[in-house]
Amino acid sequence: MAGALSHWGWGFADRFPDLEARREMGAHVQALLGFAPGEPREPRPVESLSLPAPRVTPPPALAAGCDASPYARASHSYGKGYPDLLRGLRGEFRAPPDFVALPREEAEVVALLDWAAGQGVAVVPFGGGTSVVAGVETDVGAPFRGVVSLDLRRLCRVLEVDAISRAARIQAGATGPAIEAQLAPHGLSLRHYPQSFELSTLGGWIATRSGGHFATLHTRIDDFTQSVRMVTPAGILQTGRFPSSGAGPSPEHLVLGSEGTLGVVTEAWMRVQARPRFRSSAAVHFAELARGVQAVREIAQSGLYPANCRLLDAREAALHAVTADGSHVLLLGFESADHPNEEGMRRAVEIAAAHGGVCPAGPVHKSEGERTGEEGTAAAWRQAFFDAPYLWNVLVSLGLIVDTFETACTWDRFDALHEGVIARVRAAMKRACGGGRISCRLTHVYPDGAAPYYTFLAPGRPGAELEQWAEIKRAACDVLVSLGATITHHHAVGRLHRPWYERERSPLLAAALRAAKGALDPEGILNPGVLL
Amino acid sequence: MAGALSHWGWGFADRFPDLEARREMGAHVQALLGFAPGEPREPRPVESLSLPAPRVTPPPALAAGCDASPYARASHSYGKGYPDLLRGLRGEFRAPPDFVALPREEAEVVALLDWAAGQGVAVVPFGGGTSVVAGVETDVGAPFRGVVSLDLRRLCRVLEVDAISRAARIQAGATGPAIEAQLAPHGLSLRHYPQSFELSTLGGWIATRSGGHFATLHTRIDDFTQSVRMVTPAGILQTGRFPSSGAGPSPEHLVLGSEGTLGVVTEAWMRVQARPRFRSSAAVHFAELARGVQAVREIAQSGLYPANCRLLDAREAALHAVTADGSHVLLLGFESADHPNEEGMRRAVEIAAAHGGVCPAGPVHKSEGERTGEEGTAAAWRQAFFDAPYLWNVLVSLGLIVDTFETACTWDRFDALHEGVIARVRAAMKRACGGGRISCRLTHVYPDGAAPYYTFLAPGRPGAELEQWAEIKRAACDVLVSLGATITHHHAVGRLHRPWYERERSPLLAAALRAAKGALDPEGILNPGVLL
């Protein structure tokens, strides 16, 4: 893993291209999008930032594990949404954490929460810092004497492996690569690959109910979570380690999705898997998106459960370099550690064909020995998928407004939703920016509905980008909730989605959650402003 | 559907065999179990019961939908566990509900809760009344002025079908057969078949996180629950209708498993399925149970996801008339509405064979046209499965102590758990009854563990049966929790399992649940004594 993380943008700092390379990318962008990016801007270096002075200092017992340097404070001010990148680039860090705590063991998490509750200091849990919904932002407002960003990165070990039950006890601060590297010697894998995989952590995945690469069936970290351990200001909540239990409401589901408002996840027993030995993949092209959607619905209701079942519209396919011929593309994949999946793939392609899908290259089947070099389309997609956030750094520096949003709705509402989103977001981009481009892919599909994921790009006006972006984002959120879709399938609520979450959520659910928070975090120091 | 439900035993009253038939069954039991049952006892007729006078009467506006007859009150006093059947048979109804409310619409549920909260009257939600954990028992103790059993049976309709999304809006009081009958014209099925299927209701399944017939993958009603609606004393909680959402903690999981303590489920949008067109089944015999367990573990971890994967030990196989040759039997089944499963079955049988399993009859594959008459072993199992509770009525009347308990644990703990359970329960039966018989089957299996289900039978001493039973039950619960298994996989907590649930549950989880209950049921009138 390369050097330091960027203090303002996505990922590792040394992956931000130099001026010349960004200029060149600007030319490509113009060819692709049809509007001219601006002259690349340079991020303000950390050394030149003038951050407000810390209001509180770490307690002596914890001081060695804390960091109040400008780099630490700046890089823990925001997540990695568009406004975060933009403000970071501009060097606007108005409410950084007073310090960053990097506990080396769970006891230090306990001690920090004790201290913070006693001092009236807010604590914002920080995993990989990849939130795109202001879930780790430290601008928590008035009643607190200070705010600490609690970074779990030092708790990054796989502590135990139970190969019989296929489970592993993993510390919450472990990133995707750290988890996979520690499981690999056991022939095991967690197989959870969100787009943030390189940086995000197990604790963050659990706190936000992260969505992974499985497009059907086990789409969410929830499905792999056997048992969790969470430090709260009121003590440690540990759930039992069972494959399944019917004893009362699921305790794990109080923690999953709690977004750091109830406690700090420190470790979890996760369900892991044998590494796949058999893979099949296919790219099916559709002339009409609507027919691709029908095919995906039928596949989702077939019980075939492909690991990959991602439908990219033509713009998304072009953006991710999957194809540029104007067709919409369904990427299908099956994977198994136990048996080949050729029959399942054959049936899935047959369903797609019945809806007009064409599979020019035919499915590709690989078994263990042949694993080197996966076939072209899927591999191109995967690389582009993980690299996309790095590209956003560049686009933001070129003055573009770039963001994504995602949702889920039942199939009966899908066509109206998709049409409404495209129309309303286009109109908002027209109003705010004079135009723009929106593309869509289905990231996860279910028997009863789908999770569409939208990417929009529009030209920003220097100095006005935040307002322009907010107008588009507001239009997007409004249309989702008004057409019966959820405000988020897997990006979480954070501070950004809260107004729409409140429209979607029953007031009684809010009352129950607030009461539960009162029991676990009586001083209300944990991630204030998120969810509640 | 035959006449009235029994006021004391399982199911419909007219399915209780006459004296002669029960004597004959007693002889069979002796041959099977090796100990002599007593002379059949007759249940006390309703007319001869002397119930305590009702302490409260229904409010006038609801009176037409309420029933304070001795039959209604007696038949709503208990669930259907062993102590319930025994006390019912004896005619012991010391704390029946003061009346039974049978609302015809949701507004009457709201009105009843309003009235009860104002009057300090406890409300016990009642679905099919099939709880085996004292979950619907009305003996709620001191601080209440009275207690009402709230029977949802009149809310029994499928209100809406969304064939596109494969979902249906169903009222909570609908029983299994009522749901299937209303979905059948649409070619759809909920496919949730707990042993109580004939009597239990959607609302009860949701409140208790019921386990169905799918042995792998979608084992629990949770998986089919898209959205729920629950009337609480504080108002109506309605969750959004999404295929999946990442917006905060799952709202459905606050309701699932709440066992009537937070509110009364009145309806839910459920995920339904096309009726299966392809079925494969096989019965695999094992000389050693432990090798069968290994085979099941490997199948559970294979990603094949058979619909049926039930391992019966030799005693269980004999009890359910599946086989009597002393072998342990794994019942395997695949079902699909979309594609044949022969390849999956072939692989599952191959895995079983590698662990010494023999499949004498070979797998049987059927497609739609051939659906009449399923193959022998699985069909025999299924009928015996649904009939078993009727047999318990008879066994109890013959003076036998008969009960079941179930759990789940990770695979690494399974062998020690199973050994411990058998030894400890045998020892308890020896102490309490001079002997007895315990058998086991695995009802549900997961990649990370299994759910074993135990049935025990022992001779009762007239008058001492409750104490004898309690000693055995206590031993069973103690051994489960002490060996790291959950107190219940799908029978729920109720009042019966509460002491062990409290050992298994984190105190902080209890605090959070108690706080949530305070927000939704501030007077604490709902199902007091259950869970909390």
CSV table of C-alpha atoms in Angstrom, one decimal, chain A residues 508, chain B residues 106 109 113 228-233 235-239 254-256 258 260-267 520 526:
chain,number,residue,atom,x,y,z
A,508,LEU,CA,-42.6,5.9,15.9
B,106,GLU,CA,-57.6,-2.2,12.3
B,109,VAL,CA,-57.3,-2.7,17.3
B,113,LEU,CA,-55.4,-0.5,22.8
B,228,VAL,CA,-44.9,-4.3,8.3
B,229,ARG,CA,-47.6,-2.3,9.9
B,230,MET,CA,-48.0,-2.4,13.7
B,231,VAL,CA,-50.5,-0.7,15.9
B,232,THR,CA,-48.9,0.4,19.2
B,233,PRO,CA,-50.4,2.3,22.1
B,235,GLY,CA,-49.7,5.2,17.2
B,236,ILE,CA,-49.2,3.2,14.1
B,237,LEU,CA,-45.8,2.2,12.9
B,238,GLN,CA,-45.6,1.6,9.2
B,239,THR,CA,-42.3,0.7,7.5
B,254,LEU,CA,-37.7,-3.9,15.5
B,255,VAL,CA,-41.0,-5.6,14.8
B,256,LEU,CA,-39.8,-9.1,13.9
B,258,SER,CA,-41.0,-8.4,19.3
B,260,GLY,CA,-46.4,-8.6,20.9
B,261,THR,CA,-44.5,-6.5,23.4
B,262,LEU,CA,-44.2,-3.4,21.3
B,263,GLY,CA,-47.4,-3.5,19.3
B,264,VAL,CA,-49.9,-5.6,17.3
B,265,VAL,CA,-48.9,-6.4,13.8
B,266,THR,CA,-52.0,-5.8,11.6
B,267,GLU,CA,-50.7,-6.4,8.1
B,520,LEU,CA,-44.2,2.6,21.9
B,526,LEU,CA,-48.6,-5.2,25.8
